[in-house]
Coordinates of C-alpha atoms and ligand atoms in Angstrom, one line a residue:
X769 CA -5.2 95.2 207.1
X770 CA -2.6 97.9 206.4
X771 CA -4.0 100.4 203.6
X772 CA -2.3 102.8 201.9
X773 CA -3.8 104.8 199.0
X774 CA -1.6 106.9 198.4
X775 CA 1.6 107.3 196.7
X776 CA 4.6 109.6 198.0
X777 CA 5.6 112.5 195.2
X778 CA 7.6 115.4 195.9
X779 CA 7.0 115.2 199.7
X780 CA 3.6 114.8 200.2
X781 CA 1.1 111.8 200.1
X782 CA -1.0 112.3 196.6
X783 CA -3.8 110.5 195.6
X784 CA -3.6 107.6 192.6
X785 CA -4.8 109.3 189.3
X786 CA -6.4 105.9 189.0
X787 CA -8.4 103.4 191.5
X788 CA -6.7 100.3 190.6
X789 CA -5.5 98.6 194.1
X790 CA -3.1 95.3 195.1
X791 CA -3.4 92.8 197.7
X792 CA -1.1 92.1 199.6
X793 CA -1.6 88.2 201.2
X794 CA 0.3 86.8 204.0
X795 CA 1.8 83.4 202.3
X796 CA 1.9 82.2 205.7
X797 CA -2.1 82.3 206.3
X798 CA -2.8 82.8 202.5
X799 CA -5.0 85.6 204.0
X800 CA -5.0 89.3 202.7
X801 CA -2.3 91.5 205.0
X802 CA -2.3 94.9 203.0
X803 CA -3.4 96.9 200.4
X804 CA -1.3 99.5 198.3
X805 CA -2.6 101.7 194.8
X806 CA -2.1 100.3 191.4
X807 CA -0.5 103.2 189.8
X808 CA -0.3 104.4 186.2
X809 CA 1.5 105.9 183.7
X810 CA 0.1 109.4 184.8
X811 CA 1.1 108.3 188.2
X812 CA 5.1 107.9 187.0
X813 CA 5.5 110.6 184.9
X814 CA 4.3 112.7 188.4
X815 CA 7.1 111.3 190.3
X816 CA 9.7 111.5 187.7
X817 CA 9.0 115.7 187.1
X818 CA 9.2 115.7 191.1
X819 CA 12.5 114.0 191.2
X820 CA 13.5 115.9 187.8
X821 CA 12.6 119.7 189.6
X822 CA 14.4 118.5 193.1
X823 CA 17.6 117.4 190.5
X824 CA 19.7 120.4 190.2
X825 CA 19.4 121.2 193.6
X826 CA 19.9 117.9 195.4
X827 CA 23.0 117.4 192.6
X828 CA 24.6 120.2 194.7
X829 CA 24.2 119.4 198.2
X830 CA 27.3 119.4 199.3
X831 CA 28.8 116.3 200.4
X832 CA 29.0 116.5 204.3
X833 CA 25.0 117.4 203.6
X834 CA 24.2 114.2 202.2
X835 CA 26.1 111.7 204.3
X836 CA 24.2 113.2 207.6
X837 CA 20.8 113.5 205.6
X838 CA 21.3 109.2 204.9
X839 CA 22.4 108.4 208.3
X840 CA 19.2 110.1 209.9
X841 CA 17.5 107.8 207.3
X842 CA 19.6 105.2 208.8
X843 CA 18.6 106.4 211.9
X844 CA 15.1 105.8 211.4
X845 CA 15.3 103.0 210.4
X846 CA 17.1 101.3 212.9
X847 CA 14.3 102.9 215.2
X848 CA 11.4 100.2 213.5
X849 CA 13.9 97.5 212.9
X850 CA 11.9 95.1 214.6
X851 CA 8.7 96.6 213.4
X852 CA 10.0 96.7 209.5
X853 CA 11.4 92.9 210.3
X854 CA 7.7 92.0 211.6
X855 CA 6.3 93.6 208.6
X856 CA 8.4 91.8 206.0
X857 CA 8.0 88.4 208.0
X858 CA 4.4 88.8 207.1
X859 CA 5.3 89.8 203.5
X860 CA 7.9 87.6 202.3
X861 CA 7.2 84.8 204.7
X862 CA 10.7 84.7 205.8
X863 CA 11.2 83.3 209.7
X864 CA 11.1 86.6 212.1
X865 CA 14.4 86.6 213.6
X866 CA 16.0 86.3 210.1
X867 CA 13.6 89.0 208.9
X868 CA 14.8 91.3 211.8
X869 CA 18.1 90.9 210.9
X870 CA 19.1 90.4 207.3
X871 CA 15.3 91.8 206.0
X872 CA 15.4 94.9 208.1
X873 CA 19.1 94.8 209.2
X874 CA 20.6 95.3 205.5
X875 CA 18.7 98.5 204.6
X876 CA 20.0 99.8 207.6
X877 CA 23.7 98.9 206.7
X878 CA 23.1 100.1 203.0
X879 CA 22.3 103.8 204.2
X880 CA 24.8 103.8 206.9
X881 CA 27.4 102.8 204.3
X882 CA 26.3 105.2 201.5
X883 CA 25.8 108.0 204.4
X884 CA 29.9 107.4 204.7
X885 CA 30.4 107.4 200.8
X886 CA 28.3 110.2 200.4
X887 CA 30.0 112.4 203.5
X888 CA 33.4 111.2 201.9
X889 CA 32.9 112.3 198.1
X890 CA 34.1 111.5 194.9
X891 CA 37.3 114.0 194.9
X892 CA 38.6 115.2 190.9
X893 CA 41.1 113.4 189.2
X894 CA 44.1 115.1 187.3
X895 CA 44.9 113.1 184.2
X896 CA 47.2 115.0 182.4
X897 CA 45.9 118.2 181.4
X898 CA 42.7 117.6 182.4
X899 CA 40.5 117.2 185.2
X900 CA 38.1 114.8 185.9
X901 CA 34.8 115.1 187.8
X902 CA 32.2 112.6 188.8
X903 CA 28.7 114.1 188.5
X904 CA 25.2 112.7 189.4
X905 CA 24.2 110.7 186.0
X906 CA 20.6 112.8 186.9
X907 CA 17.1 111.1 187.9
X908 CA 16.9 107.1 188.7
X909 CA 14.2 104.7 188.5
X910 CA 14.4 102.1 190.8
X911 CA 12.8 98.5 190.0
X912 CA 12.7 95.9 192.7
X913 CA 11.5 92.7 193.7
X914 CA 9.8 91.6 196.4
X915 CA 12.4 88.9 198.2
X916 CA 14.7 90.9 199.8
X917 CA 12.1 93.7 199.1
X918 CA 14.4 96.6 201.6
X919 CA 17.5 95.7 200.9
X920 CA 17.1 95.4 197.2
X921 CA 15.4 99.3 197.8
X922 CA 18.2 100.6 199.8
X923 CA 20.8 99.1 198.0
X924 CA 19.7 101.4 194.9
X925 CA 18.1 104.8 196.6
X926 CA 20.8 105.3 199.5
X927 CA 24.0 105.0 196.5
X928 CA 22.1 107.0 194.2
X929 CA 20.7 110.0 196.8
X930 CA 24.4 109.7 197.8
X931 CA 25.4 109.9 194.3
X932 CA 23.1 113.1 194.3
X933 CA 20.5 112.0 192.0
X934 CA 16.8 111.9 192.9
X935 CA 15.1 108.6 192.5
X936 CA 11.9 107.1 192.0
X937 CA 11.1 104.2 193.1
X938 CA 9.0 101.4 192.2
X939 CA 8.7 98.5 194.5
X940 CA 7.5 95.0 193.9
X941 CA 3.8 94.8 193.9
X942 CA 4.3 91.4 195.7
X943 CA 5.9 93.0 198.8
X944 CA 5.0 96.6 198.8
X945 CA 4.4 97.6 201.7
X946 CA 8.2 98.4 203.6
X947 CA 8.5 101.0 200.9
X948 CA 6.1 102.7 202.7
X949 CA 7.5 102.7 205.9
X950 CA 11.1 103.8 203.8
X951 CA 8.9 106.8 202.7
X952 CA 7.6 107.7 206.0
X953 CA 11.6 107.4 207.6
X954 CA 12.5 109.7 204.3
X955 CA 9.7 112.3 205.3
X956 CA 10.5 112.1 208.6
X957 CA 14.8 112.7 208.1
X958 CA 13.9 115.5 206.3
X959 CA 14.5 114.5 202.5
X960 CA 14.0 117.7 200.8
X961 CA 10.9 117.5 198.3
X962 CA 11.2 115.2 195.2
X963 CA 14.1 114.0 196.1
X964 CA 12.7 110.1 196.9
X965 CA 9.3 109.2 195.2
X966 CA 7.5 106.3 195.7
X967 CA 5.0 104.7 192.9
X968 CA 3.4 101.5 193.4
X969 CA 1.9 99.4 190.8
X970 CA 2.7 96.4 188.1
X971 CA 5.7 95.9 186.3
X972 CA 4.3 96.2 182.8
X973 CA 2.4 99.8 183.5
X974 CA 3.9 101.7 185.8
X975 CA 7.6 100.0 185.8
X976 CA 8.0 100.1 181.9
X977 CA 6.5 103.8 181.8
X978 CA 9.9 104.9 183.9
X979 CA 12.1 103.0 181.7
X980 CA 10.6 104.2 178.9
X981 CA 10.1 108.1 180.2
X982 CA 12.8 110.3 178.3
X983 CA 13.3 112.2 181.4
X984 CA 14.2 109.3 183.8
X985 CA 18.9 109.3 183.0
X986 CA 19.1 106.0 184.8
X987 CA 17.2 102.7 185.7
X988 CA 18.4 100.0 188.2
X989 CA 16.6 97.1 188.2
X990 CA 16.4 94.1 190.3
X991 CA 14.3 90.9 189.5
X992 CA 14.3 88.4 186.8
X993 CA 15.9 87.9 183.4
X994 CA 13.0 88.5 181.6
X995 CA 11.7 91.1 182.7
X996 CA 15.4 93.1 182.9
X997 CA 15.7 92.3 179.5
X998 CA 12.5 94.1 178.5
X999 CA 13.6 97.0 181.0
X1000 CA 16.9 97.2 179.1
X1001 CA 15.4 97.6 175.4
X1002 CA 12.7 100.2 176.7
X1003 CA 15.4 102.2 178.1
X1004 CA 17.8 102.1 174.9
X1005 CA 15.4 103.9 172.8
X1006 CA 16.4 106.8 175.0
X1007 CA 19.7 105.7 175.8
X1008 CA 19.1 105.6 179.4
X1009 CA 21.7 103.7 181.6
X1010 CA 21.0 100.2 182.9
X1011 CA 22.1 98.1 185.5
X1012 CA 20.2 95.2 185.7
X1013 CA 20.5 92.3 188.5
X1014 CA 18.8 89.2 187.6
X1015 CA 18.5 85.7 188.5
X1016 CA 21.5 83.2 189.2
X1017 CA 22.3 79.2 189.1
X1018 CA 25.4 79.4 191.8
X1019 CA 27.6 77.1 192.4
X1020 CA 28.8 75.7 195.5
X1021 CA 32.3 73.9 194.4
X1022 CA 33.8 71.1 197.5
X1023 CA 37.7 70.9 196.3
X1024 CA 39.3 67.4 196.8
X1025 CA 41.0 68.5 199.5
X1026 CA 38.0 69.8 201.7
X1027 CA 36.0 66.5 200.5
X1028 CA 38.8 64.5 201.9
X1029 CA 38.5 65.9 204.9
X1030 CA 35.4 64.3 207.0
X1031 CA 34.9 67.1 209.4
X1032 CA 35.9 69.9 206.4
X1033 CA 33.0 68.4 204.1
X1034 CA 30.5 68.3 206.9
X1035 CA 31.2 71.7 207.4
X1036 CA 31.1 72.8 203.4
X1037 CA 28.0 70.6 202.6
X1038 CA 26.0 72.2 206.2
X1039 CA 27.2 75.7 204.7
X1040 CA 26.2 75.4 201.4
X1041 CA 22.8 73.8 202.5
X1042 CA 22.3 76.7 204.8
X1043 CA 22.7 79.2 201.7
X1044 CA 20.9 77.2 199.5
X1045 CA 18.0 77.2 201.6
X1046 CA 18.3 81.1 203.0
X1047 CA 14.4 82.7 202.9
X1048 CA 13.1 79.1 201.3
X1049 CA 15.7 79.4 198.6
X1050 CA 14.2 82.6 197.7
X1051 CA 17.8 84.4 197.4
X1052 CA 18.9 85.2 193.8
X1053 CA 22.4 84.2 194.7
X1054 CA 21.6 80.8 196.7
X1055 CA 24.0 78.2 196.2
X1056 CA 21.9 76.0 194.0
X1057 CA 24.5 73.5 193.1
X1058 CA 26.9 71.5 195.1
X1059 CA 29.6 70.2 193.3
X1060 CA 31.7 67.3 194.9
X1061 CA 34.0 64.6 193.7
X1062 CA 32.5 61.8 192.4
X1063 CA 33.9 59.7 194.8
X1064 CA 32.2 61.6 198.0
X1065 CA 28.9 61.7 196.3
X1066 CA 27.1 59.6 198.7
X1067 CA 29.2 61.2 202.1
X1068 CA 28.2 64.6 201.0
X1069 CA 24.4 62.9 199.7
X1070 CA 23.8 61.9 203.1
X1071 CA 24.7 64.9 204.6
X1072 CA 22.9 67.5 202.2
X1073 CA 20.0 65.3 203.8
X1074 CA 20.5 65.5 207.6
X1075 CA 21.0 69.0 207.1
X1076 CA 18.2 70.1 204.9
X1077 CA 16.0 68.0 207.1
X1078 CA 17.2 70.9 210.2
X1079 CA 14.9 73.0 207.9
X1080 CA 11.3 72.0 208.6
X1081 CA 9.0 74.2 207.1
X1082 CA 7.2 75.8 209.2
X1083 CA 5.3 79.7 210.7
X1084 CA 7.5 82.2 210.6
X1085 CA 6.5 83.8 213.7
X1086 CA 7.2 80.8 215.5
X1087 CA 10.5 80.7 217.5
X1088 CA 12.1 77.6 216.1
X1089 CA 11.2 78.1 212.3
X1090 CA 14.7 77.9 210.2
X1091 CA 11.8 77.9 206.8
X1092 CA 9.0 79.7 205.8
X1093 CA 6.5 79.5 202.9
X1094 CA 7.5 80.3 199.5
X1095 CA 6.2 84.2 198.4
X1096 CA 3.2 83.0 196.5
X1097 CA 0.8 80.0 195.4
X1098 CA 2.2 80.8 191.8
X1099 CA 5.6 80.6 193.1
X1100 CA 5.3 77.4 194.9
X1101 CA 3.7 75.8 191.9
X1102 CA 6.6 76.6 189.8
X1103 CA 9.2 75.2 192.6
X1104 CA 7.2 71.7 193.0
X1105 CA 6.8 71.6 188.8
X1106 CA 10.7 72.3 189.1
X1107 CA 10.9 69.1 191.5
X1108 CA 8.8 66.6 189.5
X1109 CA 10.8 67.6 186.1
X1110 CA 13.8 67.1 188.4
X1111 CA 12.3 62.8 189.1
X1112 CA 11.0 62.6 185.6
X1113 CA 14.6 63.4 184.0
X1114 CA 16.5 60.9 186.5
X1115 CA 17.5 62.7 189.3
X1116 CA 18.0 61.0 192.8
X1117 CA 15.3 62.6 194.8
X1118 CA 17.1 62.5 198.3
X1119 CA 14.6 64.3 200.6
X1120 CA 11.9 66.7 200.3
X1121 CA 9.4 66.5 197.0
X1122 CA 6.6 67.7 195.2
X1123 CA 4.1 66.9 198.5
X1124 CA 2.9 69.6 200.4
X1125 CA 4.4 69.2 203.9
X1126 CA 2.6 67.5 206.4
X1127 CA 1.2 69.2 209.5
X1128 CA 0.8 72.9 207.5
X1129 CA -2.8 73.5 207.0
X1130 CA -2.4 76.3 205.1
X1131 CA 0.8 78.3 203.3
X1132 CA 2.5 78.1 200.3
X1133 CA 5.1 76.0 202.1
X1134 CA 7.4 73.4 200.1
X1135 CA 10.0 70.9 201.2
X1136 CA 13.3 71.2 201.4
X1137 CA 14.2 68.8 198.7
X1138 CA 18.0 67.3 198.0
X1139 CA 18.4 65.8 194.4
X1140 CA 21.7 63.9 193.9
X1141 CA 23.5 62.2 191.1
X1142 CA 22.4 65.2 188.9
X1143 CA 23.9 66.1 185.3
X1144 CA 24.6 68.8 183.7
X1145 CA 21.9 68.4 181.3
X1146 CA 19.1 67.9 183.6
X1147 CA 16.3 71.3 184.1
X1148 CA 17.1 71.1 187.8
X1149 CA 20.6 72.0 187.2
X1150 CA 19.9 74.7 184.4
X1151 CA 16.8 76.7 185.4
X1152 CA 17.0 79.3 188.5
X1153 CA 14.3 77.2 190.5
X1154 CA 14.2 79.9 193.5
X1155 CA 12.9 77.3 196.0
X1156 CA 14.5 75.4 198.6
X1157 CA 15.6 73.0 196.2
X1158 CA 19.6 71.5 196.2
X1159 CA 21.4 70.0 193.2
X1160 CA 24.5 67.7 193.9
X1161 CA 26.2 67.3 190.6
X1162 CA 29.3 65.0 190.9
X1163 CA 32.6 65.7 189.4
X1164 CA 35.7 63.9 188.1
X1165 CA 38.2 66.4 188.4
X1166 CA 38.7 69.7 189.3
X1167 CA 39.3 71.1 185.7
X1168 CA 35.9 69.1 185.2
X1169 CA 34.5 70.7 188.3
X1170 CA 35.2 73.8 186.8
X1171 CA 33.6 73.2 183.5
X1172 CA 30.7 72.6 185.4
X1173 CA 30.7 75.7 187.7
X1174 CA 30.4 77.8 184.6
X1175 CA 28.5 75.7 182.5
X1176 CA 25.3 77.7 182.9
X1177 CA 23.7 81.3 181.3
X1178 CA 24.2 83.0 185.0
X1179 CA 27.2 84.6 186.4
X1180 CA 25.9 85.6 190.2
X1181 CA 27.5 83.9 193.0
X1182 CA 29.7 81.1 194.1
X1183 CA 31.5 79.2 196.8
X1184 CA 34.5 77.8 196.8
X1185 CA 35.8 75.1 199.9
X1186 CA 39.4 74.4 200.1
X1187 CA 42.2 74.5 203.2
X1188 CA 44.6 75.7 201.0
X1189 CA 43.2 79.3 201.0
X1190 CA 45.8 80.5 198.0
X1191 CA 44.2 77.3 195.8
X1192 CA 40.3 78.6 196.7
X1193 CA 41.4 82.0 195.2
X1194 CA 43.1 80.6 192.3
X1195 CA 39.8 78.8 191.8
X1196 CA 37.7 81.4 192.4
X1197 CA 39.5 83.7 190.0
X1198 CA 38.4 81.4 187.4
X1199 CA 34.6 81.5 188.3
X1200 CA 32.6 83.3 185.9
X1201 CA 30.9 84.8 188.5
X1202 CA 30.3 88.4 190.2
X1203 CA 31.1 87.1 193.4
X1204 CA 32.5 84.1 195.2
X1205 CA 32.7 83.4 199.1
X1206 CA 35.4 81.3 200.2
X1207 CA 35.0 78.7 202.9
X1208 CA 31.8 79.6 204.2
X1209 CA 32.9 83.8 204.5
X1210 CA 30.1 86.5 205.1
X1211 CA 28.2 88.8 203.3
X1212 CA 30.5 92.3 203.2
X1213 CA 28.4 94.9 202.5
X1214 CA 31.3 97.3 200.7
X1215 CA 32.2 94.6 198.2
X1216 CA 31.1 95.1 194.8
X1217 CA 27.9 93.2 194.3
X1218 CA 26.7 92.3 190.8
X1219 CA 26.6 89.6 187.5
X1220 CA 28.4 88.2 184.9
X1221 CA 26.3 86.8 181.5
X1222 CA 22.6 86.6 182.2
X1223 CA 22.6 87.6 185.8
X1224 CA 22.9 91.3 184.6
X1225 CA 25.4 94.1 184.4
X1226 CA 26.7 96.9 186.9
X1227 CA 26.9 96.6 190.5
X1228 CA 25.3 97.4 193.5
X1229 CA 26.8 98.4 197.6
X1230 CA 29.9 100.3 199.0
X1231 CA 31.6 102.9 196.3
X1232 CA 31.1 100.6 193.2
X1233 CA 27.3 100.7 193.9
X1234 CA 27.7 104.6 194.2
X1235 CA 30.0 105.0 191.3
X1236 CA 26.7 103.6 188.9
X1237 CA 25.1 106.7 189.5
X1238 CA 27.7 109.1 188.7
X1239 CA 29.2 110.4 185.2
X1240 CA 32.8 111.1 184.7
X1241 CA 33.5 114.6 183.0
X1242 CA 36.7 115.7 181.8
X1243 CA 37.8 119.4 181.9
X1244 CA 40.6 120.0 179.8
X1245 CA 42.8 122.8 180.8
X1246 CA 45.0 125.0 179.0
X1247 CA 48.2 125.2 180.6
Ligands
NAD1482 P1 10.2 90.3 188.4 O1 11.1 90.5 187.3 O2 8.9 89.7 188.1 O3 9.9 91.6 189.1 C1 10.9 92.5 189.6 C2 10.4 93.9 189.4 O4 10.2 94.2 188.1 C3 9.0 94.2 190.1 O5 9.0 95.5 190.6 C4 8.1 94.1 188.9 O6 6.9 94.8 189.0 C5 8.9 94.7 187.8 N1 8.6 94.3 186.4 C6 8.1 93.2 186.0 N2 7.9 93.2 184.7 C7 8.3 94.4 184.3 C8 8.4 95.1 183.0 N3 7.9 94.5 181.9 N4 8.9 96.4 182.9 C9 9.3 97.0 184.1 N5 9.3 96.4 185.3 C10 8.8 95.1 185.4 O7 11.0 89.4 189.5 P2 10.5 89.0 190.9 O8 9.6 87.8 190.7 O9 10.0 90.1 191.7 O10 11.9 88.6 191.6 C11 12.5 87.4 191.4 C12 13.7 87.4 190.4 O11 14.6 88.5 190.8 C13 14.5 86.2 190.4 O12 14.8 85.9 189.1 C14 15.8 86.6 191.2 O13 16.9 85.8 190.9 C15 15.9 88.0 190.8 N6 16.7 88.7 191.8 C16 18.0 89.1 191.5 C17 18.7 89.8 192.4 C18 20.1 90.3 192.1 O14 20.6 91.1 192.9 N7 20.7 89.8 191.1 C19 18.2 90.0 193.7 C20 16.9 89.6 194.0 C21 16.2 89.0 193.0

């Protein structure tokens, strides 16, 4: 069991003003890993005057000061990559290697990248008469969820330290426990005092008193539509800034051209099944749909299947598992409800289904499950299911296979497949999304990362995510 009981405020570990405490369960075992405090109001409003006294002077650090304070944080972290990895394999469930790399391997990145931004600066503009500053917008509160539980962290505290706000943080009370080990690197860089706080506790107490606390500037939140929407009003009655990133229903979109090509198909189908199914699906820009033309249905059917079936569920820790468990029992209830709704409503359930999978004693694990022949109308191709759960909608033509794409409340992610690479960007410029990856391309970590519609507003990573936590002023000068 790893205990913590007690919360990080203005450097130092302080006791909970109450003696409300978590669990946190391994949804491998279904056994209890960890246990954090359940904070309070009193508890926020302690971090936020910590981060509001450490304000003006962390706002003046001078640039050069900040980039070398983030990449000893980077530093430290990289020093219990495998550790952190280990830890989140056991919190999130997803396979150790993958955990090593993307789960503890991002935060990294985030803070080496903001240490750059930071060391770099935000140099005045000269418009006309005037010139124009960025400033620190003041003290963030940062919100996150628990399924890339670091990298959602890093990707808000290391641009807004860089920024040169102070921050408090509240994790998810799911996955908790890596913010810990964040706060220990923080202490241990040498993060002056109130400068990074860490409060855990539920959404509804501690989360909504930051968003509602008049001296908190800023909130960035990460997690679901509802609850970003219920950030968003709290933190207008004080006119706080929002950014909000929130759930997705992307769309993976096989042009004619690459379905016509056998080996180009195989290749787009294996992709998109691979980023579908990324941390059990748990990824809130997974390619959820697969678009094809109607007339490679079954080709791109049958090989959704042989590839989802690669994905046996299985322990994380062991070396061959490509799928984990989902995060919860609650979680894995919703995914299977998702999956029955998916054969009551006429979907062609391809592989996977409701059925726990055979051979797993215990674990909140779920089949990876390929529906095809699925319309537009259908739940499976509406809701955000966040389970390893595959939609192949077929199209008619592309302007059709557009109209789909966009046909849904989210704006997160995409794919587009296409040889002709000036035809996937034509396409892509027409996806109402925040970001689309073209033929399979990688993550990139200084690209602008953020929603369209329902899956929020603002963006996170490189100078964009900075630029959220800074305030143009204009001077005007007399000439
Ligand atoms: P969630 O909304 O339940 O929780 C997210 C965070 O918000 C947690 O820290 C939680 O305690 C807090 N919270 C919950 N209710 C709150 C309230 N009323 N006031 C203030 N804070 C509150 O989401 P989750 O289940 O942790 O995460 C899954 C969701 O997050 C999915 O919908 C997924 O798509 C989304 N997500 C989006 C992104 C993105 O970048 N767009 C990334 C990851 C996850």
């Amino acid at each position: 069991m790893i205990v913590r009981d007690a919360f990080y405020i203005d450097g130092r570990w302080v006791p909970p003003s109450g003696s409300g405490t978590q669990e946190v369960v391994n949804p491998a075992t279904e056994q209890p890993l960890g246990r954090v405090p359940l904070g309070d109001a009193a508890d926020a409003d302690a971090a936020v005057r910590a981060a509001r006294a450490a304000f003006p002077a962390w706002s003046r650090t001078a640039p050069a000061e900040r980039g070398a304070l983030l990449a000893k944080v980077a530093a430290g972290l990289k020093a219990r990559q495998q550790e952190i990895g280990e830890l989140i394999a056991r919190e999130v469930g997803m396979p150790l290697k993958l955990a090593v790399r993307i789960q503890a391997g991002n935060p990294i990145a985030s803070f080496e990248a903001c240490a750059a931004i930071a060391a770099e600066g935000f140099a005045d503009e000269v418009v006309g008469h005037s010139r124009v500053a960025y400033l620190p917008v003041g003290v963030v509160a940062a919100i996150t969820p628990w399924n890339y539980p670091l990298h959602q962290i890093a990707a808000k505290v290391a641009a807004a330290l860089a920024a040169g706000c102070t921050v408090v943080l509240k994790p998810s009370e799911v996955a908790p426990l890596n913010a810990f080990v964040l706060a220990e690197v923080m202490d241990e860089a040498g993060v002056p005092p109130g400068v990074f706080n860490l409060v855990t506790g539920l959404g509804p107490v501690v989360g909504e008193a930051l968003a509602a606390h008049p001296a908190v500037d800023a909130v960035s939140f990460t997690g679901s539509t509802r609850a970003g929407k219920r950030v968003a009003a709290l933190a207008a009655e004080t006119v706080k800034r929002v950014s909000l990133e929130l759930g997705g229903k992307s769309a993976s979109v096989i042009l004619p051209e690459a379905a016509a090509d056998d080996a180009l198909l195989a290749q787009a189908v294996k992709g998109s099944v691979g980023a579908c199914l990324l941390n059990s699906g748990q990824t809130c820009s997974a390619l959820t749909r697969l678009l094809v033309p109607a007339a490679r249905h079954d080709e791109a059917a049958a090989l959704a299947v042989a590839a989802a079936q690669a994905y046996a569920p299985g322990d994380p820790f062991a070396e061959t598992t490509r799928l984990g468990p989902l995060v919860t029992r609650a979680q894995r209830e919703r995914v299977r409800d998702f999956i029955r709704q998916g054969v009551a409503e006429g979907a062609t359930l391809l592989t996977g289904g409701p059925e726990a999978p055979e051979g797993l004693e215990s674990g909140w694990y779920v089949r990876p499950t390929v529906f095809g022949d699925v319309r537009p109308t259908m739940t499976i191709a509406r809701e955000e299911i966040f389970g390893p759960v595959l939609a192949i909608m077929p199209y008619r033509d592309e302007a059709e296979a557009l109209q789909l794409a966009n046909d849904t409340a989210y704006g997160l992610g995409g794919a587009v497949w296409c040889p002709d690479g000036d035809k996937a960007l034509a396409f892509a410029r027409q996806m109402r999304t925040g970001q689309v990856d073209i033929n399979g391309a990688f993550f990139n970590f200084q690209a602008p990362f953020g929603g369209f519609k329902q899956s929020g507003y603002g963006r996170e990573l490189g100078r964009h995510g900075v630029m959220e936590f800074l305030e143009p002023q204009s001077v005007q000068l007399k000439g």
